[in-house]
Short mmCIF file of C-alpha atoms and ligand atoms in Angstrom, two decimals:
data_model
loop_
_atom_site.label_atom_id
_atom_site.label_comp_id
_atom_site.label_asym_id
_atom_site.label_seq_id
_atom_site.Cartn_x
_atom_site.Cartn_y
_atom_site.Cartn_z
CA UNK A 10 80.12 -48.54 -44.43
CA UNK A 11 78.09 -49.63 -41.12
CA UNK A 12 75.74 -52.43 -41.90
CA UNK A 13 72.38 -50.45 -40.63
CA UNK A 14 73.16 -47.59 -43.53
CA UNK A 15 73.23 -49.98 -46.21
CA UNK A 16 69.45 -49.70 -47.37
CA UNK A 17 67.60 -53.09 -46.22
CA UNK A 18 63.94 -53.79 -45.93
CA UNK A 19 64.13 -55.21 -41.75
CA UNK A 20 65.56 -51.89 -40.99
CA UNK A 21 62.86 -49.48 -42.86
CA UNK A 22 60.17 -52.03 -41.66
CA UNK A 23 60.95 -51.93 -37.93
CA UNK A 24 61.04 -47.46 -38.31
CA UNK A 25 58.31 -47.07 -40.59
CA UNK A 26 55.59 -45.87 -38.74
CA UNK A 27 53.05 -44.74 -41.36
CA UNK A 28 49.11 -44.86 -41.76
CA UNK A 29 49.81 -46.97 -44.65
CA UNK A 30 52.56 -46.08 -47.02
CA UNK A 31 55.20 -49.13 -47.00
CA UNK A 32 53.40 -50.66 -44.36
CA UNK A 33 52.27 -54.49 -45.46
CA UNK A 34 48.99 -55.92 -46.00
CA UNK A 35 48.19 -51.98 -47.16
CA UNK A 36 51.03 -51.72 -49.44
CA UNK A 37 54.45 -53.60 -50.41
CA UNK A 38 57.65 -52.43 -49.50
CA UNK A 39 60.71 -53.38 -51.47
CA UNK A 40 64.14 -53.23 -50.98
CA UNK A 41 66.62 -54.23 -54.24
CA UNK A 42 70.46 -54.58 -54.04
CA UNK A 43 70.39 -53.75 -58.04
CA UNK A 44 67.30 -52.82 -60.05
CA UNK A 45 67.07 -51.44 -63.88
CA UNK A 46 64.89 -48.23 -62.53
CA UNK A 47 62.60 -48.16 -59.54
CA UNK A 48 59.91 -46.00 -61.27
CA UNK A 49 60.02 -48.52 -64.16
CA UNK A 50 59.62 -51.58 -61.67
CA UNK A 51 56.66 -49.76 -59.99
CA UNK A 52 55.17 -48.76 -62.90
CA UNK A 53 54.18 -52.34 -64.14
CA UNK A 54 53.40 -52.82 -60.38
CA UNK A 55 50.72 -50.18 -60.82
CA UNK A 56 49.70 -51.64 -63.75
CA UNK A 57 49.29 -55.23 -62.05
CA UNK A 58 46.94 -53.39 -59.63
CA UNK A 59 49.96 -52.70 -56.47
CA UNK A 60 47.97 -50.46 -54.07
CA UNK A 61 48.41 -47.06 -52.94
CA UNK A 62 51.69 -46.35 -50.87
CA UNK A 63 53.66 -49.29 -52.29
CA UNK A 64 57.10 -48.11 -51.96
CA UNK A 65 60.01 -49.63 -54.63
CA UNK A 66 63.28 -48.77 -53.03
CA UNK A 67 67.02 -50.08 -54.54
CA UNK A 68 70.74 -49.24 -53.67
CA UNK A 69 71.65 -48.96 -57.29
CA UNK A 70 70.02 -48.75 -60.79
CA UNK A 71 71.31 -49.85 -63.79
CA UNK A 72 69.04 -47.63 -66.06
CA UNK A 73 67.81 -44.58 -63.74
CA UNK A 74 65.47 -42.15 -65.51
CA UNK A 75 65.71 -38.59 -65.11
CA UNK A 76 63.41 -35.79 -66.67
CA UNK A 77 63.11 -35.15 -69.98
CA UNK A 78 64.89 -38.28 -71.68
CA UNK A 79 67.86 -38.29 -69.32
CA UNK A 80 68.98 -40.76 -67.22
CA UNK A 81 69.85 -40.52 -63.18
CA UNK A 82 73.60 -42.09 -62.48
CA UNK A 83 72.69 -44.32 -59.70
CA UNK A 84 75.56 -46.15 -58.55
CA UNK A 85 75.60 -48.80 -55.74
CA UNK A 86 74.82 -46.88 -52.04
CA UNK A 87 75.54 -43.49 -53.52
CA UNK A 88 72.26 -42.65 -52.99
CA UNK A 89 68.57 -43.05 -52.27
CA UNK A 90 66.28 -44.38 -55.66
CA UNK A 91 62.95 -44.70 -54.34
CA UNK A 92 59.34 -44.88 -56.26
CA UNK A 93 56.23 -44.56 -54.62
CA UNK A 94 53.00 -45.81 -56.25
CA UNK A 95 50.11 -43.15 -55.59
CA UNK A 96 46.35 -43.77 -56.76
CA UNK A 97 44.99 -39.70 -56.23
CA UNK A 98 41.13 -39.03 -56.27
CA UNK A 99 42.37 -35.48 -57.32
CA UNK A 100 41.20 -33.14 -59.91
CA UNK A 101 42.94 -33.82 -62.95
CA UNK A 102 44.23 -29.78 -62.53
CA UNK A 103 45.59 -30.29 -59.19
CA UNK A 104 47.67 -33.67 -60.52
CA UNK A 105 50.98 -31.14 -61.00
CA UNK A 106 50.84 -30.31 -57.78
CA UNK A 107 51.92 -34.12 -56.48
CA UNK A 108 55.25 -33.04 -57.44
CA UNK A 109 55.44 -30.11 -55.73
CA UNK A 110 54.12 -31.77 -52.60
CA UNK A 111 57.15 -34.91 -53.22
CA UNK A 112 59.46 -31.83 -53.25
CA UNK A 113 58.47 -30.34 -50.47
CA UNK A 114 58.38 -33.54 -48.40
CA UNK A 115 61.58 -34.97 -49.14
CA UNK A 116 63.19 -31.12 -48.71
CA UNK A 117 61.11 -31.38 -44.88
CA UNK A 118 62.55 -34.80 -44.33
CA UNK A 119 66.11 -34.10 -45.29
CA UNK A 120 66.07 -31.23 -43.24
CA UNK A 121 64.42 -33.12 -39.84
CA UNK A 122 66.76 -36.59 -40.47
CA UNK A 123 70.42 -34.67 -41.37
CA UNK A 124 69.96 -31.12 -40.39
CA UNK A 125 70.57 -29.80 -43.88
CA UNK A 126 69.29 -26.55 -45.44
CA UNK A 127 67.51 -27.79 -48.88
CA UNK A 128 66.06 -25.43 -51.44
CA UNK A 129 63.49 -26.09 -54.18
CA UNK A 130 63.98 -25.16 -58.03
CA UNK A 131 60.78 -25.13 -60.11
CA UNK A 132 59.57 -27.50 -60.60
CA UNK A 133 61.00 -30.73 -58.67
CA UNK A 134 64.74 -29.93 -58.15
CA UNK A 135 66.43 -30.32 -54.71
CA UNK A 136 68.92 -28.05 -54.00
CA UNK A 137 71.84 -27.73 -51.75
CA UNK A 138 74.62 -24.93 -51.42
CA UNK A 139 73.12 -23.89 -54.63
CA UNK A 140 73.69 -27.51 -56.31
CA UNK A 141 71.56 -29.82 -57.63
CA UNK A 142 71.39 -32.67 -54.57
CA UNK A 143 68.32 -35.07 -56.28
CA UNK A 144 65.14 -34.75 -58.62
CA UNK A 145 61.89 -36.02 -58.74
CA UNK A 146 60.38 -38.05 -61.83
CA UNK A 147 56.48 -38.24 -61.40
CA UNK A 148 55.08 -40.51 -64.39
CA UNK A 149 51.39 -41.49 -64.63
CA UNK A 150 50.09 -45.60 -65.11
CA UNK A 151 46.34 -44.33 -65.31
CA UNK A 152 44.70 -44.08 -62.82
CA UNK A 153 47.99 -44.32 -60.37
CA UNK A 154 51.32 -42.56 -60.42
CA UNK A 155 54.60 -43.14 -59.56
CA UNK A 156 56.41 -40.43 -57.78
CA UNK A 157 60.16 -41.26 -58.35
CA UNK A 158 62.31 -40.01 -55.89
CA UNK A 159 66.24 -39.69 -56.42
CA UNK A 160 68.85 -38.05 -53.78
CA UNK A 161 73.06 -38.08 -53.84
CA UNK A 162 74.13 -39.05 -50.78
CA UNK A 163 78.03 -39.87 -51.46
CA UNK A 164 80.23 -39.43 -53.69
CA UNK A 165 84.11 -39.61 -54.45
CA UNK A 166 84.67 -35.77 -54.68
CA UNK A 167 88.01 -36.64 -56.87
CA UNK A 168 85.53 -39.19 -59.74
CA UNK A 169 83.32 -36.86 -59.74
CA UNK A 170 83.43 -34.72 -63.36
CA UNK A 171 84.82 -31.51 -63.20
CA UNK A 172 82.26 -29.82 -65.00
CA UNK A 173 79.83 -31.26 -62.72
CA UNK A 174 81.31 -29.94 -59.27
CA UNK A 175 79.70 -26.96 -59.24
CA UNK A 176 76.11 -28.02 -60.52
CA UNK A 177 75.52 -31.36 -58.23
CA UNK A 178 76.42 -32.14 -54.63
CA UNK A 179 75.79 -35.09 -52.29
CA UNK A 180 74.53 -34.82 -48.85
CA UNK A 181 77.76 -36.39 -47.42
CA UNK A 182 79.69 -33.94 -48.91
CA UNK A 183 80.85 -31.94 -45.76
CA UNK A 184 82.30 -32.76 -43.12
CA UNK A 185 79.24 -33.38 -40.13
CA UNK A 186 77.04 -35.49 -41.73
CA UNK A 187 76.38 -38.53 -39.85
CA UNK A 188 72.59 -40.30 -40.67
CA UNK A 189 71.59 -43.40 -41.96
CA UNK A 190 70.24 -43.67 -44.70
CA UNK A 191 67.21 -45.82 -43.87
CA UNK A 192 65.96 -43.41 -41.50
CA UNK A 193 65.97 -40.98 -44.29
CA UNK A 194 63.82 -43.24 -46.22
CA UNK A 195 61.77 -43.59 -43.17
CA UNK A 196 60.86 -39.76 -43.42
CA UNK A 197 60.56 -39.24 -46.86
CA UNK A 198 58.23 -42.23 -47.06
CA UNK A 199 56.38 -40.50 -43.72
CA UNK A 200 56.44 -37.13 -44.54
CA UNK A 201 55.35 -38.06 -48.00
CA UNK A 202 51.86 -39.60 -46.45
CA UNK A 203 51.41 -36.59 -44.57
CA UNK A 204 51.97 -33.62 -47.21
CA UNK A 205 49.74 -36.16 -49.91
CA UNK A 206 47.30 -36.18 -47.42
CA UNK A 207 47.02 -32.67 -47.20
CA UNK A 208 46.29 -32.56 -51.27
CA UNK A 209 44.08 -35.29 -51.22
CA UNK A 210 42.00 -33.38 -47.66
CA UNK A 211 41.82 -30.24 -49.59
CA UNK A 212 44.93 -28.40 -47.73
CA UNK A 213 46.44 -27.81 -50.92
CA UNK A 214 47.35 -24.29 -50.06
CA UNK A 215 49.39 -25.25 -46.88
CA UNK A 216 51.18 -27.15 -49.44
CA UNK A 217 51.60 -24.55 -52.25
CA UNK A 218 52.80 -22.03 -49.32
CA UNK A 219 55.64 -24.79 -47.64
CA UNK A 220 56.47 -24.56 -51.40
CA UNK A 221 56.80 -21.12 -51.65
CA UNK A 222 58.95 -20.61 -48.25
CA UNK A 223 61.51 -23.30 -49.93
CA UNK A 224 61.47 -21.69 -53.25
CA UNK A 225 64.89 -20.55 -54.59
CA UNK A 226 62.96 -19.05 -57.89
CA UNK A 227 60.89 -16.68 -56.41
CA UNK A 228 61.65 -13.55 -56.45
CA UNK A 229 64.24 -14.09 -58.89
CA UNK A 230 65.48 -13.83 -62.70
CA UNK A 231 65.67 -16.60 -64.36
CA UNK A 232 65.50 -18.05 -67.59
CA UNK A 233 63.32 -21.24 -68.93
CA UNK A 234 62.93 -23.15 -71.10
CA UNK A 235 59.07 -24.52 -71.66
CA UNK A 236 59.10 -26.97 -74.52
CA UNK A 237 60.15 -25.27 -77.73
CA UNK A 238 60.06 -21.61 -75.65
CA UNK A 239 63.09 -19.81 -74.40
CA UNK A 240 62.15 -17.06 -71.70
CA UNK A 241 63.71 -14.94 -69.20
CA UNK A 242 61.61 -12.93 -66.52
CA UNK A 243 60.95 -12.29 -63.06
CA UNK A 244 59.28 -15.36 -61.02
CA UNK A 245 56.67 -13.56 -58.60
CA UNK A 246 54.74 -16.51 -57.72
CA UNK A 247 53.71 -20.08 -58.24
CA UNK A 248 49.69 -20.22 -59.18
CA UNK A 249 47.05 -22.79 -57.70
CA UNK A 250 47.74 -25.30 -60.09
CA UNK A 251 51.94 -25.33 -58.98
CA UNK A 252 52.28 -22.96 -62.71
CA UNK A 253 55.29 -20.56 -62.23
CA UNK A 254 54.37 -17.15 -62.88
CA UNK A 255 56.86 -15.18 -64.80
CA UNK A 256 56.77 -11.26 -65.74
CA UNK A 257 58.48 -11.27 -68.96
CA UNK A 258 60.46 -8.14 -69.75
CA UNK A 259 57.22 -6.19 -71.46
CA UNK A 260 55.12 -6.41 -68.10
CA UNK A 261 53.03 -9.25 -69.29
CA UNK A 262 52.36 -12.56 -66.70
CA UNK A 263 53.06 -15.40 -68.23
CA UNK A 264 51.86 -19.00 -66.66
CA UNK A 265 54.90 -22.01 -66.95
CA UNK A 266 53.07 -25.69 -66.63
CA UNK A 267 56.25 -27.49 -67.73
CA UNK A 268 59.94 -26.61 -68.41
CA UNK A 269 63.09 -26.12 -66.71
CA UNK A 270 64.19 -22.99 -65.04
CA UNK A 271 67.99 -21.65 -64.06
CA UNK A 272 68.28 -19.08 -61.75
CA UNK A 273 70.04 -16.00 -62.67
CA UNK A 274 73.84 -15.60 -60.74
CA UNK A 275 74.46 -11.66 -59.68
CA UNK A 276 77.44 -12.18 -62.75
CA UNK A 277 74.66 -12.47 -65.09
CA UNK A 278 75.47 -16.03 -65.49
CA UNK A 279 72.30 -18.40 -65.15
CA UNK A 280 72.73 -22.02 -62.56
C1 LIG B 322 65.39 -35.51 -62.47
O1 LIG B 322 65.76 -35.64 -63.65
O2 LIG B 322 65.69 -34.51 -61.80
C2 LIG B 322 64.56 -36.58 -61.82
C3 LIG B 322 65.39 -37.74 -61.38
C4 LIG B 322 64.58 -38.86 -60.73
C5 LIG B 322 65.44 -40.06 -60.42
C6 LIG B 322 64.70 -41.10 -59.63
S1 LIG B 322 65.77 -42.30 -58.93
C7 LIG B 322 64.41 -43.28 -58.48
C8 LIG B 322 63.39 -43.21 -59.60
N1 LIG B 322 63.65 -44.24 -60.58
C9 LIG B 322 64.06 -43.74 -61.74
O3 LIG B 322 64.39 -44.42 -62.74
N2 LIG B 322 64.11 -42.40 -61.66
C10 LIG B 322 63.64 -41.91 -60.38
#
C-alpha cells in the first residue's frame, strides 16, 4: 500500500480545507492506528466538552458498533471509521434528519473523490451495485451527537464469507479504482460541513430532495421491520421529518421513524 493512502493526520491536515470541521483551534482532528470504536472515543470527547466538528478518525477498531446492537468488522486499512462530534441548535423533530444529511454527504463525496455510483437505503445505508458498501451510527451525548461514519474500502474477495458476497461490497472491489483514502476523508469531512449547514440555515428541503434523488426505496416494495412491527408496502416518499412513508397493502399511509427496510428483488426475494 502507498504511504499517502494509509490514513494519517499530516495528510488530512494539509487537504482539509473546511470552515471549521477538523480544522484546529475550532475543533480536534484525530488520527488512530487502532482504536476500540471511534463513536465511543468521541462520545466521552463530547462529554468532556470537544467542540463542534471534532473529527475521531482510526484505521482499525477493535470493537466497531453498528446499528441496532451489532458490531462493524473494522479491520486494519480496510476501511474508513470516522466520528464526527456535532452540537445542532435544531428542533428536536428535525434531529433524524442529521442522518439523512451524513448519508447524503458521504454518498456526494464518494461519488466526487472515486467516481462511484452510491445509492441510499432508508435510513443510513450506503449502497453500491446493490450491496451494502458502509452505514452510519448517529448516537446522541446531550446536547451533541456523534455521527459515526463507516465505509469498506478493501477487502480479500476470497476471506470474505460467502454468504456475505452478495449483501456487502468494498469500494476497491473493481478493477479502476485508484483514490486515496485521505482525500476521501477530506470530502466527507467537507461535504459534511456543507450539507449540516444547510439543516442548521434552514435548507432542510434541499437536503430531504438530494435524499430523495439517491433513494433506492422509493418507489419501491419493500418490507420493514420498525421495532416489534413487520410491514411490507409501497415507499412513495420520505416526510419532513426524514419518516418513510409506506402504503401498506389496504391503501392506508403509514409514517416509519425507525427500522430497517429491504428492498423487494423482481424474484420476490427481499435485499
Ligand atoms: C450500521 O450498522 O450500518 C452503522 C455502522 C457504523 C460504523 C461506524 S465505523 C465508525 C463509527 N464507530 C463505530 O463504532 N461505529 C461507527
Amino acid at each position: 500500500m502507498l504511504e499517502d493512502e494509509i490514513l494519517n493526520v499530516e495528510t488530512i491536515r494539509s487537504l482539509l480545507q473546511t470552515k471549521s470541521f477538523g480544522r484546529e483551534p475550532e475543533s480536534i482532528l484525530q488520527v488512530w492506528d487502532t482504536i476500540d470504536s471511534t463513536n465511543k472515543h468521541a462520545l466521552q470527547l463530547a462529554k468532556d466538552g470537544a467542540s463542534e466538528g471534532t473529527c475521531i478518525i482510526s484505521r482499525e477498531q477493535t470493537a466497531g458498533r453498528g446499528r441496532l446492537g451489532r458490531s462493524w468488522v473494522s479491520p486494519q486499512d480496510s476501511g474508513i471509521y470516522m466520528s464526527i462530534i456535532l452540537r445542532p441548535k435544531l428542533a428536536m423533530e428535525d434531529m433524524p434528519l442529521i442522518t439523512l444529511a451524513t448519508g447524503v454527504a458521504c454518498a456526494r463525496a464518494i461519488e466526487f473523490v472515486c467516481g462511484a455510483s452510491i445509492g441510499l437505503k432508508w435510513v443510513n445505508d450506503l449502497i453500491l451495485d446493490r450491496k451494502k458498501l458502509g452505514g452510519i451510527l448517529v448516537e446522541m451525548q446531550k446536547p451533541a451527537v456523534v455521527v459515526g461514519i463507516g465505509i469498506n474500502v478493501q477487502h480479500d474477495e476470497a476471506a470474505v464469507p460467502e454468504d456475505l458476497k452478495e449483501k456487502m461490497t468494498w469500494l476497491r472491489r473493481g478493477s479502476d479504482t485508484k483514490f486515496s483514502t485521505n482525500t476521501l476523508v477530506v470530502a466527507i469531512i467537507a461535504k459534511l460541513e456543507s450539507y449540516y449547514q444547510m439543516l442548521l440555515d434552514g435548507h432542510k428541503s434541499d437536503v430531504l430532495n438530494d435524499w430523495r434523488s439517491l433513494s433506492v426505496n422509493i418507489g419501491k416494495e419493500v418490507s420493514c421491520q420498525s421495532g416489534n412491527q413487520s410491514l411490507e408496502g409501497h415507499v412513495i416518499d420520505i416526510n419532513e421529518q426524514g419518516a418513510l412513508l409506506l402504503r401498506l397493502n389496504d391503501g392506508s399511509v403509514q409514517s416509519i421513524y425507525a427500522g430497517e427496510v429491504s428492498v423487494r428483488n423482481l424474484d420476490g426475494s427481499y435485499s
